[in-house]
Short mmCIF file of C-alpha atoms and ligand atoms in Angstrom, two decimals:
data_model
loop_
_atom_site.label_atom_id
_atom_site.label_comp_id
_atom_site.label_asym_id
_atom_site.label_seq_id
_atom_site.Cartn_x
_atom_site.Cartn_y
_atom_site.Cartn_z
CA MET A 18 -15.25 -118.48 61.50
CA LYS A 19 -15.84 -115.58 59.13
CA ARG A 20 -19.55 -115.15 58.31
CA ILE A 21 -20.50 -113.57 54.98
CA VAL A 22 -24.20 -112.87 54.72
CA VAL A 23 -26.12 -112.38 51.47
CA ILE A 24 -29.40 -110.54 51.90
CA GLY A 25 -31.82 -111.60 49.18
CA ALA A 26 -31.47 -114.57 46.82
CA GLY A 27 -32.68 -112.93 43.64
CA HIS A 28 -30.76 -112.26 40.46
CA VAL A 29 -27.84 -110.76 42.36
CA GLY A 30 -27.92 -112.77 45.60
CA PHE A 31 -28.40 -116.16 43.98
CA TYR A 32 -25.59 -115.76 41.42
CA VAL A 33 -23.21 -114.22 43.94
CA ALA A 34 -23.82 -117.09 46.37
CA GLU A 35 -23.42 -119.69 43.63
CA ARG A 36 -20.13 -118.27 42.33
CA LEU A 37 -18.65 -117.28 45.67
CA SER A 38 -19.47 -120.60 47.28
CA LYS A 39 -17.49 -122.35 44.55
CA LYS A 40 -14.50 -120.05 45.14
CA LEU A 41 -14.70 -120.44 48.91
CA LYS A 42 -15.54 -124.13 48.85
CA SER A 43 -12.41 -125.34 50.65
CA ASP A 44 -12.65 -122.54 53.31
CA ILE A 45 -16.31 -123.43 53.82
CA LYS A 46 -15.48 -127.20 54.15
CA ARG A 47 -12.74 -126.44 56.66
CA GLY A 48 -15.20 -124.36 58.70
CA GLN A 49 -13.25 -121.10 58.23
CA VAL A 50 -15.96 -119.31 56.31
CA GLU A 51 -19.74 -119.51 56.41
CA LEU A 52 -21.67 -118.15 53.43
CA MET A 53 -25.21 -117.46 54.64
CA VAL A 54 -28.08 -116.62 52.29
CA ILE A 55 -31.21 -115.03 53.78
CA ASP A 56 -34.44 -114.72 51.83
CA PRO A 57 -38.12 -114.95 52.89
CA ASN A 58 -38.65 -117.35 49.95
CA GLN A 59 -37.01 -120.76 49.82
CA HIS A 60 -36.39 -120.17 46.11
CA MET A 61 -34.92 -117.72 43.67
CA THR A 62 -37.48 -116.26 41.23
CA TYR A 63 -36.44 -115.80 37.65
CA GLN A 64 -38.58 -112.67 37.15
CA PRO A 65 -38.44 -112.41 33.34
CA PHE A 66 -40.45 -115.68 33.28
CA LEU A 67 -43.33 -114.33 35.44
CA PRO A 68 -45.44 -113.24 32.41
CA GLU A 69 -44.99 -116.70 30.80
CA ALA A 70 -45.92 -118.40 34.08
CA ALA A 71 -49.02 -116.18 34.38
CA ALA A 72 -50.02 -117.16 30.85
CA GLY A 73 -49.36 -120.85 31.49
CA SER A 74 -46.55 -121.24 28.93
CA ILE A 75 -44.32 -122.56 31.68
CA SER A 76 -45.17 -124.20 34.99
CA PRO A 77 -44.71 -121.73 37.88
CA ARG A 78 -42.47 -124.25 39.63
CA HIS A 79 -40.11 -124.17 36.64
CA GLY A 80 -39.62 -120.41 36.91
CA VAL A 81 -38.12 -120.64 40.43
CA VAL A 82 -34.97 -122.32 41.74
CA PRO A 83 -34.97 -124.05 45.16
CA LEU A 84 -32.08 -122.55 47.15
CA ARG A 85 -31.20 -125.56 49.28
CA GLN A 86 -30.77 -127.75 46.23
CA ALA A 87 -28.89 -125.20 44.16
CA LEU A 88 -26.64 -123.62 46.82
CA LYS A 89 -25.33 -126.72 48.55
CA HIS A 90 -22.37 -125.07 50.28
CA CYS A 91 -24.35 -122.14 51.68
CA THR A 92 -26.33 -121.86 54.87
CA ILE A 93 -29.89 -121.00 53.84
CA VAL A 94 -32.07 -119.01 56.26
CA THR A 95 -35.69 -118.63 55.18
CA ALA A 96 -36.58 -115.32 56.85
CA ALA A 97 -36.87 -111.62 56.10
CA VAL A 98 -34.12 -109.24 57.18
CA THR A 99 -35.84 -106.39 59.03
CA ALA A 100 -32.89 -104.26 60.14
CA ILE A 101 -29.13 -103.90 59.53
CA ASP A 102 -26.77 -102.50 62.11
CA HIS A 103 -23.57 -102.47 60.13
CA ALA A 104 -21.60 -100.54 62.76
CA GLY A 105 -22.35 -103.40 65.21
CA ARG A 106 -22.06 -106.01 62.42
CA LYS A 107 -25.44 -107.53 63.22
CA LEU A 108 -28.78 -107.79 61.53
CA THR A 109 -32.28 -108.64 62.63
CA ILE A 110 -34.31 -111.35 60.94
CA GLN A 111 -37.94 -112.26 61.20
CA PRO A 112 -38.39 -116.04 60.82
CA PHE A 113 -41.72 -117.61 59.71
CA THR A 114 -42.71 -118.16 63.31
CA GLY A 115 -41.56 -116.84 66.64
CA PRO A 116 -39.95 -113.56 67.57
CA ALA A 117 -37.40 -111.61 65.55
CA ARG A 118 -33.76 -112.45 66.34
CA GLU A 119 -30.31 -111.00 65.73
CA LEU A 120 -27.52 -112.52 63.69
CA GLU A 121 -23.89 -111.44 63.74
CA TYR A 122 -21.79 -111.18 60.58
CA ASP A 123 -18.41 -110.06 59.35
CA GLU A 124 -19.28 -109.03 55.79
CA ILE A 125 -22.61 -108.27 54.19
CA ILE A 126 -23.81 -108.43 50.56
CA VAL A 127 -26.97 -106.35 50.26
CA ALA A 128 -29.28 -107.45 47.41
CA PRO A 129 -32.96 -107.28 48.44
CA GLY A 130 -33.97 -105.88 45.02
CA SER A 131 -36.90 -103.57 44.42
CA VAL A 132 -40.57 -103.61 45.19
CA SER A 133 -43.61 -102.26 43.27
CA ARG A 134 -43.94 -98.50 43.75
CA PRO A 135 -47.53 -97.76 44.54
CA LEU A 136 -48.74 -94.18 44.33
CA PRO A 137 -51.35 -92.60 46.62
CA ILE A 138 -54.16 -93.25 44.14
CA PRO A 139 -57.59 -93.80 45.74
CA GLY A 140 -58.51 -97.50 45.64
CA LEU A 141 -55.15 -98.67 44.31
CA ALA A 142 -54.08 -100.66 47.39
CA ASP A 143 -57.40 -102.55 47.48
CA ALA A 144 -58.05 -103.13 43.79
CA ALA A 145 -54.64 -103.60 42.10
CA ILE A 146 -51.97 -106.33 41.98
CA GLY A 147 -48.24 -106.11 41.08
CA ILE A 148 -46.15 -108.64 39.19
CA LYS A 149 -42.89 -109.13 41.06
CA SER A 150 -43.32 -112.62 42.55
CA MET A 151 -44.42 -116.06 41.41
CA GLY A 152 -47.31 -115.84 43.90
CA GLU A 153 -48.62 -112.77 42.08
CA ALA A 154 -48.17 -114.48 38.66
CA ILE A 155 -50.17 -117.51 39.85
CA TRP A 156 -52.85 -115.32 41.47
CA LEU A 157 -53.15 -113.31 38.28
CA ARG A 158 -53.56 -116.38 36.09
CA ASN A 159 -56.23 -117.86 38.36
CA HIS A 160 -58.00 -114.52 38.65
CA VAL A 161 -58.02 -113.74 34.93
CA LEU A 162 -59.25 -117.21 33.96
CA GLN A 163 -61.92 -117.14 36.67
CA ARG A 164 -63.32 -113.94 35.10
CA PHE A 165 -64.45 -116.06 32.12
CA ASP A 166 -66.52 -118.35 34.33
CA ILE A 167 -67.93 -115.36 36.19
CA ALA A 168 -68.85 -113.61 32.91
CA ALA A 169 -70.29 -116.80 31.41
CA THR A 170 -72.56 -117.54 34.36
CA THR A 171 -73.83 -114.11 35.47
CA ASP A 172 -77.11 -112.49 34.35
CA ASP A 173 -75.82 -109.06 35.26
CA PRO A 174 -74.32 -107.17 32.25
CA VAL A 175 -72.37 -104.85 34.58
CA VAL A 176 -70.67 -107.77 36.31
CA ARG A 177 -69.95 -109.38 32.92
CA ARG A 178 -68.41 -106.21 31.51
CA SER A 179 -66.27 -105.63 34.61
CA ALA A 180 -65.05 -109.28 34.55
CA LEU A 181 -63.97 -109.00 30.91
CA THR A 182 -62.19 -105.64 31.24
CA PHE A 183 -58.50 -105.82 32.11
CA VAL A 184 -56.15 -102.89 32.82
CA THR A 185 -52.38 -102.77 32.98
CA VAL A 186 -50.87 -99.56 34.30
CA GLY A 187 -47.25 -99.08 33.19
CA GLY A 188 -45.93 -99.73 29.71
CA GLY A 189 -42.34 -100.79 30.60
CA PHE A 190 -41.00 -104.36 30.33
CA ALA A 191 -43.03 -105.88 33.09
CA GLY A 192 -46.31 -104.23 32.08
CA ALA A 193 -46.10 -104.76 28.30
CA GLU A 194 -44.86 -108.34 28.60
CA THR A 195 -47.53 -109.30 31.17
CA LEU A 196 -50.28 -107.69 29.12
CA GLY A 197 -48.92 -109.26 25.89
CA GLU A 198 -48.90 -112.75 27.37
CA LEU A 199 -52.25 -112.49 29.15
CA GLU A 200 -54.07 -110.86 26.23
CA ASP A 201 -52.82 -113.65 24.00
CA MET A 202 -54.11 -116.20 26.54
CA THR A 203 -57.54 -114.58 26.87
CA ALA A 204 -57.95 -114.28 23.08
CA ASN A 205 -57.42 -118.05 22.94
CA VAL A 206 -59.39 -119.04 26.04
CA VAL A 207 -62.59 -117.22 24.96
CA LYS A 208 -62.94 -119.72 22.06
CA ASN A 209 -63.90 -122.29 24.66
CA TYR A 210 -66.78 -120.12 25.94
CA PRO A 211 -69.65 -120.12 23.41
CA GLU A 212 -71.55 -117.90 25.89
CA LEU A 213 -69.00 -115.11 25.38
CA ASP A 214 -67.97 -113.04 22.39
CA ALA A 215 -64.27 -112.24 21.80
CA ASP A 216 -65.24 -108.58 21.20
CA GLU A 217 -66.40 -108.31 24.81
CA ILE A 218 -62.85 -108.70 26.09
CA LYS A 219 -61.22 -105.32 26.60
CA TRP A 220 -57.56 -104.77 27.47
CA TYR A 221 -56.19 -101.34 28.36
CA LEU A 222 -52.55 -100.38 28.63
CA VAL A 223 -52.22 -97.07 30.51
CA GLU A 224 -48.84 -95.31 30.31
CA TYR A 225 -47.86 -91.89 31.61
CA ALA A 226 -45.05 -91.37 29.07
CA ASP A 227 -45.58 -90.85 25.35
CA LYS A 228 -44.22 -94.30 24.43
CA ILE A 229 -44.11 -97.88 25.71
CA MET A 230 -41.18 -100.25 26.25
CA PRO A 231 -38.30 -97.72 26.37
CA GLU A 232 -35.98 -100.73 27.03
CA VAL A 233 -36.13 -101.78 23.35
CA GLY A 234 -35.65 -98.26 21.91
CA PRO A 235 -38.15 -95.93 20.22
CA GLN A 236 -38.46 -97.86 16.94
CA MET A 237 -39.15 -101.23 18.47
CA GLY A 238 -41.29 -99.70 21.20
CA ALA A 239 -43.48 -98.12 18.51
CA TYR A 240 -43.65 -101.52 16.77
CA ALA A 241 -44.75 -103.18 20.03
CA ALA A 242 -47.49 -100.52 20.45
CA ARG A 243 -48.72 -101.09 16.89
CA GLN A 244 -48.69 -104.87 17.43
CA LEU A 245 -50.75 -104.61 20.60
CA THR A 246 -53.15 -102.11 19.07
CA LYS A 247 -53.75 -104.47 16.14
CA ARG A 248 -54.69 -107.09 18.68
CA GLY A 249 -57.35 -104.77 20.07
CA VAL A 250 -55.43 -103.44 23.08
CA ASP A 251 -56.48 -99.90 23.91
CA ILE A 252 -53.21 -98.07 24.61
CA ARG A 253 -53.55 -94.77 26.47
CA LEU A 254 -50.30 -92.79 26.32
CA GLY A 255 -49.72 -89.65 28.40
CA THR A 256 -52.39 -91.00 30.72
CA THR A 257 -52.48 -92.48 34.17
CA LEU A 258 -54.85 -93.81 36.76
CA LYS A 259 -56.72 -91.17 38.71
CA SER A 260 -58.62 -93.58 40.96
CA CYS A 261 -59.92 -97.15 41.04
CA GLU A 262 -62.11 -97.32 44.12
CA GLY A 263 -64.05 -100.57 44.30
CA GLY A 264 -62.71 -101.41 40.80
CA HIS A 265 -64.24 -98.28 39.22
CA VAL A 266 -61.36 -97.05 37.05
CA VAL A 267 -61.04 -93.32 36.33
CA LEU A 268 -58.25 -92.36 33.92
CA THR A 269 -56.69 -88.89 33.75
CA ASP A 270 -57.97 -88.54 30.15
CA GLY A 271 -61.51 -88.64 31.55
CA GLU A 272 -62.51 -92.21 30.61
CA GLU A 273 -64.28 -94.24 33.35
CA PHE A 274 -65.22 -97.94 33.47
CA ASP A 275 -65.35 -100.87 35.85
CA SER A 276 -62.67 -103.55 35.90
CA ASP A 277 -62.06 -106.56 38.13
CA THR A 278 -58.39 -106.67 37.11
CA ILE A 279 -55.90 -103.85 37.52
CA ILE A 280 -52.24 -104.80 37.10
CA TRP A 281 -49.91 -102.18 38.50
CA THR A 282 -46.43 -102.08 36.98
CA ALA A 283 -45.87 -98.31 36.94
CA GLY A 284 -42.42 -98.33 38.46
CA VAL A 285 -40.39 -99.94 41.15
CA MET A 286 -38.53 -98.54 44.17
CA PRO A 287 -35.60 -99.89 46.18
CA ASN A 288 -36.56 -102.35 48.90
CA PRO A 289 -37.72 -100.31 51.94
CA VAL A 290 -35.70 -102.55 54.30
CA LEU A 291 -32.72 -100.34 53.42
CA LYS A 292 -34.30 -97.56 55.44
CA GLN A 293 -33.88 -99.76 58.51
CA SER A 294 -30.11 -99.75 58.18
CA ASP A 295 -27.17 -97.46 58.99
CA LEU A 296 -25.81 -97.89 55.47
CA PRO A 297 -25.61 -94.84 53.10
CA ILE A 298 -28.80 -94.31 51.12
CA GLY A 299 -29.07 -92.09 48.02
CA PRO A 300 -31.80 -89.49 47.35
CA ARG A 301 -34.19 -92.06 45.81
CA GLY A 302 -33.74 -94.68 48.50
CA HIS A 303 -31.00 -96.76 46.85
CA LEU A 304 -27.97 -98.13 48.64
CA GLU A 305 -24.94 -96.08 47.50
CA CYS A 306 -22.24 -98.22 45.88
CA ASN A 307 -19.08 -97.53 43.93
CA THR A 308 -18.08 -99.21 40.68
CA GLN A 309 -16.31 -101.99 42.58
CA LEU A 310 -19.68 -102.75 44.17
CA GLN A 311 -18.58 -101.73 47.62
CA VAL A 312 -21.02 -99.76 49.67
CA ALA A 313 -19.60 -96.21 49.89
CA THR A 314 -20.64 -92.77 51.05
CA GLY A 315 -20.58 -89.75 48.75
CA VAL A 316 -20.45 -91.60 45.42
CA GLU A 317 -21.52 -89.17 42.71
CA ALA A 318 -21.87 -90.71 39.26
CA ALA A 319 -22.22 -87.45 37.28
CA THR A 320 -19.04 -85.95 38.76
CA ASN A 321 -17.14 -89.25 38.90
CA GLN A 322 -16.76 -88.92 42.67
CA VAL A 323 -15.64 -92.28 44.03
CA GLY A 324 -16.71 -91.79 47.68
CA ASP A 325 -15.50 -93.39 50.87
CA VAL A 326 -15.75 -97.12 51.20
CA VAL A 327 -17.86 -98.65 54.01
CA GLU A 328 -15.68 -101.63 55.01
CA GLY A 329 -17.26 -105.07 54.87
CA ALA A 330 -20.41 -104.05 52.93
CA TRP A 331 -21.17 -104.80 49.31
CA GLY A 332 -24.21 -104.28 47.10
CA ALA A 333 -25.62 -104.67 43.59
CA GLY A 334 -28.86 -104.90 41.63
CA ASP A 335 -32.16 -103.04 41.83
CA SER A 336 -31.70 -101.91 45.41
CA THR A 337 -28.48 -100.05 44.68
CA GLN A 338 -27.18 -97.09 42.73
CA VAL A 339 -24.03 -98.15 40.91
CA PRO A 340 -22.36 -95.67 38.53
CA ASP A 341 -22.83 -96.79 34.90
CA THR A 342 -19.32 -96.30 33.43
CA SER A 343 -20.62 -96.81 29.87
CA ASP A 344 -22.46 -93.49 29.97
CA PHE A 345 -20.97 -89.99 29.73
CA PRO A 346 -21.70 -88.02 31.84
CA MET A 347 -22.09 -91.03 34.05
CA ALA A 348 -25.56 -91.98 35.31
CA TYR A 349 -26.51 -94.99 37.42
CA CYS A 350 -27.19 -98.51 36.13
CA THR A 351 -30.89 -99.03 35.40
CA PRO A 352 -32.74 -101.78 37.28
CA SER A 353 -32.52 -104.85 35.03
CA ALA A 354 -31.69 -108.54 35.27
CA GLN A 355 -28.93 -107.89 32.75
CA HIS A 356 -27.06 -105.56 35.12
CA ALA A 357 -27.94 -107.65 38.17
CA VAL A 358 -26.49 -110.88 36.82
CA ARG A 359 -23.33 -109.24 35.43
CA GLN A 360 -22.79 -107.28 38.64
CA ALA A 361 -23.20 -110.48 40.64
CA ARG A 362 -20.23 -112.02 38.81
CA ILE A 363 -17.94 -109.06 39.57
CA LEU A 364 -19.29 -108.83 43.10
CA ALA A 365 -18.51 -112.49 43.86
CA ASP A 366 -15.02 -112.08 42.38
CA ASN A 367 -14.38 -108.90 44.39
CA VAL A 368 -15.54 -110.38 47.71
CA TYR A 369 -13.19 -113.30 47.04
CA ALA A 370 -10.37 -110.96 45.96
CA ALA A 371 -10.74 -108.96 49.17
CA HIS A 372 -10.73 -112.20 51.14
CA VAL A 373 -7.41 -113.34 49.66
CA GLY A 374 -5.87 -109.85 49.42
CA ARG A 375 -6.04 -109.24 45.65
CA ALA A 376 -7.03 -106.13 43.74
CA LEU A 377 -10.72 -105.45 43.02
CA GLN A 378 -12.27 -105.08 39.57
CA LYS A 379 -14.67 -102.40 38.36
CA TYR A 380 -18.12 -103.16 37.09
CA GLU A 381 -18.02 -101.96 33.50
CA HIS A 382 -20.86 -103.07 31.26
CA LYS A 383 -22.75 -101.30 28.49
CA TYR A 384 -26.46 -102.06 28.56
CA ILE A 385 -26.79 -104.12 25.32
CA GLY A 386 -30.56 -103.70 24.83
CA SER A 387 -33.36 -106.12 25.47
CA VAL A 388 -35.57 -108.92 24.23
CA ALA A 389 -39.23 -109.21 25.12
CA GLY A 390 -42.08 -111.63 24.53
CA LEU A 391 -45.56 -110.30 23.75
CA GLY A 392 -47.45 -113.59 23.67
CA LEU A 393 -46.96 -116.82 21.72
CA TYR A 394 -44.77 -116.29 18.60
CA LYS A 395 -44.75 -112.53 19.11
CA GLY A 396 -41.89 -110.47 20.38
CA VAL A 397 -39.67 -107.46 20.02
CA ALA A 398 -35.89 -107.21 20.42
CA ASN A 399 -33.10 -104.69 20.21
CA THR A 400 -29.70 -106.07 21.17
CA TYR A 401 -26.30 -104.71 20.12
CA GLY A 402 -28.28 -102.43 17.76
CA PHE A 403 -29.79 -105.48 15.99
CA LYS A 404 -33.54 -104.96 15.84
CA ALA A 405 -35.96 -107.85 15.42
CA LYS A 406 -39.70 -108.31 15.67
CA GLY A 407 -42.35 -111.02 15.53
CA LEU A 408 -41.31 -114.68 15.54
CA LEU A 409 -37.54 -114.03 15.36
CA ALA A 410 -37.66 -111.67 18.34
CA TRP A 411 -39.80 -114.11 20.27
CA LEU A 412 -37.30 -116.92 19.58
CA MET A 413 -34.46 -114.60 20.73
CA HIS A 414 -36.42 -113.80 23.88
CA ARG A 415 -36.97 -117.48 24.71
CA GLY A 416 -33.41 -118.49 23.71
CA TYR A 417 -31.84 -115.71 25.80
CA HIS A 418 -33.83 -116.43 28.95
CA LEU A 419 -33.40 -120.18 28.62
CA SER A 420 -29.67 -119.65 28.51
CA ARG A 421 -29.81 -117.43 31.62
CA VAL A 422 -32.09 -119.37 33.94
CA PRO A 423 -29.90 -121.27 36.48
CA GLY A 424 -29.48 -125.04 36.35
CA THR A 425 -29.52 -127.64 33.59
CA GLY A 426 -32.54 -129.42 35.13
CA ARG A 427 -34.51 -126.15 35.18
CA LYS A 428 -33.63 -125.38 31.55
CA GLY A 429 -34.77 -128.92 30.59
CA ARG A 430 -38.11 -128.49 32.43
CA ILE A 431 -38.77 -125.15 30.76
CA LEU A 432 -37.84 -126.48 27.32
CA THR A 433 -40.15 -129.43 27.87
CA ASP A 434 -42.99 -127.07 28.87
CA TRP A 435 -42.45 -125.14 25.62
CA ILE A 436 -42.26 -128.24 23.44
CA VAL A 437 -45.36 -129.80 24.96
CA GLY A 438 -47.11 -126.42 24.62
CA PHE A 439 -46.20 -126.27 20.94
CA PHE A 440 -47.79 -129.65 20.16
CA THR A 441 -50.84 -129.37 22.44
CA LYS A 442 -53.66 -126.91 23.01
CA ARG A 443 -53.07 -123.98 25.33
CA GLU A 444 -53.45 -124.87 29.00
CA MET A 445 -56.54 -123.05 30.31
CA VAL A 446 -56.77 -124.57 33.76
CA GLN A 447 -57.03 -122.20 36.70
CA LEU A 448 -56.65 -123.40 40.27
CA GLY A 449 -58.10 -120.46 42.15
CA GLU A 450 -59.32 -122.91 44.76
CA ILE A 451 -55.79 -123.13 46.26
CA GLN A 452 -56.45 -119.73 47.78
CA ALA A 453 -59.06 -121.32 49.98
CA GLY A 454 -57.41 -124.75 50.35
CA ARG A 455 -58.93 -125.63 53.76
CA GLU A 456 -62.42 -124.30 53.18
CA PRO A 457 -64.00 -127.43 51.63
CA PHE A 458 -62.88 -129.53 54.65
CA GLU A 459 -64.06 -126.85 57.09
CA ALA A 460 -67.41 -126.83 55.27
CA ILE A 461 -67.79 -130.60 55.59
CA ALA A 462 -66.76 -130.47 59.27
CA ALA A 463 -69.41 -127.77 59.81
CA GLY A 464 -72.03 -129.91 58.03
CA THR A 465 -72.40 -127.55 55.03
CA ASP A 466 -71.99 -128.18 51.30
CA PRO A 467 -68.28 -128.09 50.36
CA ALA A 468 -69.10 -127.08 46.79
CA ARG A 469 -70.39 -123.73 48.10
CA ALA A 470 -67.05 -123.06 49.78
CA HIS A 471 -65.58 -122.52 46.33
CA LYS A 472 -65.29 -118.74 45.91
CA PRO A 473 -63.62 -116.62 43.24
CA THR A 474 -60.48 -114.62 43.99
CA ASP A 475 -61.30 -111.16 45.38
C1 FAD B 517 -42.29 -109.21 35.21
C2 FAD B 517 -40.83 -108.83 35.09
C3 FAD B 517 -40.15 -109.05 33.89
C4 FAD B 517 -38.83 -108.68 33.77
N1 FAD B 517 -38.16 -108.88 32.59
C5 FAD B 517 -36.86 -108.52 32.49
C6 FAD B 517 -36.14 -108.78 31.27
O1 FAD B 517 -36.68 -109.37 30.33
N2 FAD B 517 -34.82 -108.40 31.22
C7 FAD B 517 -34.18 -107.76 32.27
O2 FAD B 517 -32.99 -107.40 32.13
N3 FAD B 517 -34.88 -107.50 33.40
C8 FAD B 517 -36.18 -107.86 33.55
N4 FAD B 517 -36.83 -107.63 34.71
C9 FAD B 517 -36.12 -106.94 35.84
C10 FAD B 517 -35.27 -107.90 36.68
O3 FAD B 517 -35.99 -109.07 36.98
C11 FAD B 517 -34.74 -107.23 37.94
O4 FAD B 517 -34.02 -106.06 37.53
C12 FAD B 517 -33.77 -108.15 38.68
O5 FAD B 517 -34.50 -109.24 39.19
C13 FAD B 517 -33.09 -107.42 39.86
O6 FAD B 517 -32.30 -108.30 40.55
P1 FAD B 517 -32.06 -108.12 42.15
O7 FAD B 517 -31.24 -109.29 42.59
O8 FAD B 517 -31.59 -106.78 42.46
O9 FAD B 517 -33.51 -108.26 42.79
P2 FAD B 517 -34.52 -109.53 42.80
O10 FAD B 517 -34.21 -110.45 41.66
O11 FAD B 517 -35.85 -108.91 42.86
O12 FAD B 517 -34.14 -110.25 44.15
C14 FAD B 517 -34.35 -109.69 45.43
C15 FAD B 517 -34.47 -110.85 46.41
O13 FAD B 517 -34.47 -110.27 47.71
C16 FAD B 517 -35.40 -110.92 48.53
N5 FAD B 517 -35.83 -110.06 49.61
C17 FAD B 517 -36.69 -109.03 49.55
N6 FAD B 517 -36.82 -108.47 50.77
C18 FAD B 517 -35.99 -109.13 51.59
C19 FAD B 517 -35.68 -109.01 52.98
N7 FAD B 517 -36.26 -108.08 53.76
N8 FAD B 517 -34.80 -109.88 53.53
C20 FAD B 517 -34.21 -110.84 52.73
N9 FAD B 517 -34.47 -110.98 51.43
C21 FAD B 517 -35.36 -110.13 50.86
C22 FAD B 517 -36.55 -111.28 47.53
O14 FAD B 517 -37.34 -112.34 48.03
C23 FAD B 517 -35.73 -111.64 46.31
O15 FAD B 517 -35.45 -113.01 46.26
C24 FAD B 517 -38.18 -108.03 34.89
C25 FAD B 517 -38.85 -107.81 36.06
C26 FAD B 517 -40.18 -108.20 36.18
C27 FAD B 517 -40.93 -107.96 37.47
#
């Protein structure tokens, strides 16, 4: 039996596995091919919905896709890949429990995506949170909403100010969308707290560059900045975080304040698992791939050097550097769901073509721009040169992502969330207690008051 392993079931891995398993269905049924998908999560996360999940516009469960239900013809392994020995055609996985073990394979599709890129800023590791997973989105929602109860019940003005001060570092897609959604939520939620004044809530957007949201172009990025400023967001351009020890934020422009909430979205880097492999890695840690999405050594986009193919290894998405043929001189495809999903289609077709001895296709796609939500009924879009803002852009953002999220059932659930949200008040429930799920029972067992086991998120 030939074993094809997909590492990571995100935007690339999930769509590759879905498409390839359909093409290989009869080989899989006859036991000639096994298509194995390895991911530490038992679900695919549709990342563009993380800000909406954090703001409560969709249920977190509806922004993820359970792999075993969606990829029926694949073997699903819930584990992290920790090393790849391609020369020996084996990889190491770390399951939930027990020791690490080795798995043999014939072909490998490498798609572990990217991770948040933290910088050596004092206090950052202890005080900040990223937004790359549904767990982080849920944590953030619970944490932000809990700040209102903390602020409403404390006598200490310093604690109150820190609770109601929120900072997002990084003004790209992830940062601006997350801030846009959460600021909109907090502006609404505060109306339910007569003890608090809306003016006490302070949102900062800290960005090193001189503009935000480069993904939607300069004009629409400037509009997004104006929109957020009108809503009271303090945007600091050309600025970054100097330190945030114990939640005391110091910006490079000299401003200092305390904040319980620091959201770090200032860049991503290729998944560090690639360093534990014998596959070719580029100068910034990406897996080197050619335009046919084969792993290859010596690919040089700017000089159109095609490189030497590493047999039996494929890659796409955020963890790779794939020449972007729509640019001249050629650069590499930027990390985006748009590239990831389109690459996945070509990748699945090429793995199948190689399997049946047909010619491979090149990945050729011009980045067509982006749509982004900035809170309810607010958005910004620039696609195929068509620029939109406000309600129209927001509808485009929702329509686009609804069309992209996998599965009819999932689309229906998300649409239902939105329709119910439209006709009802904003959901302001936070379930921070799930982070200490066993503590009430432990308190009862120890003879203490379970109500006192209820603590805020750290
Ligand atoms: C908040 C947010 C909003 C975004 N909005 C947009 C948008 O509007 N439009 C757009 O184009 N892009 C957007 N993006 C970017 C887009 O989501 C990514 O570019 C895309 O997900 C990359 O796909 P990928 O398959 O390479 O990686 P991912 O989708 O990140 O998938 C990687 C997978 O690998 C798994 N994995 C990680 N480590 C291991 C390991 N050791 N072993 C096995 N599996 C592993 C992970 O669990 C994950 O399932 C957004 C990103 C974020 C964070």
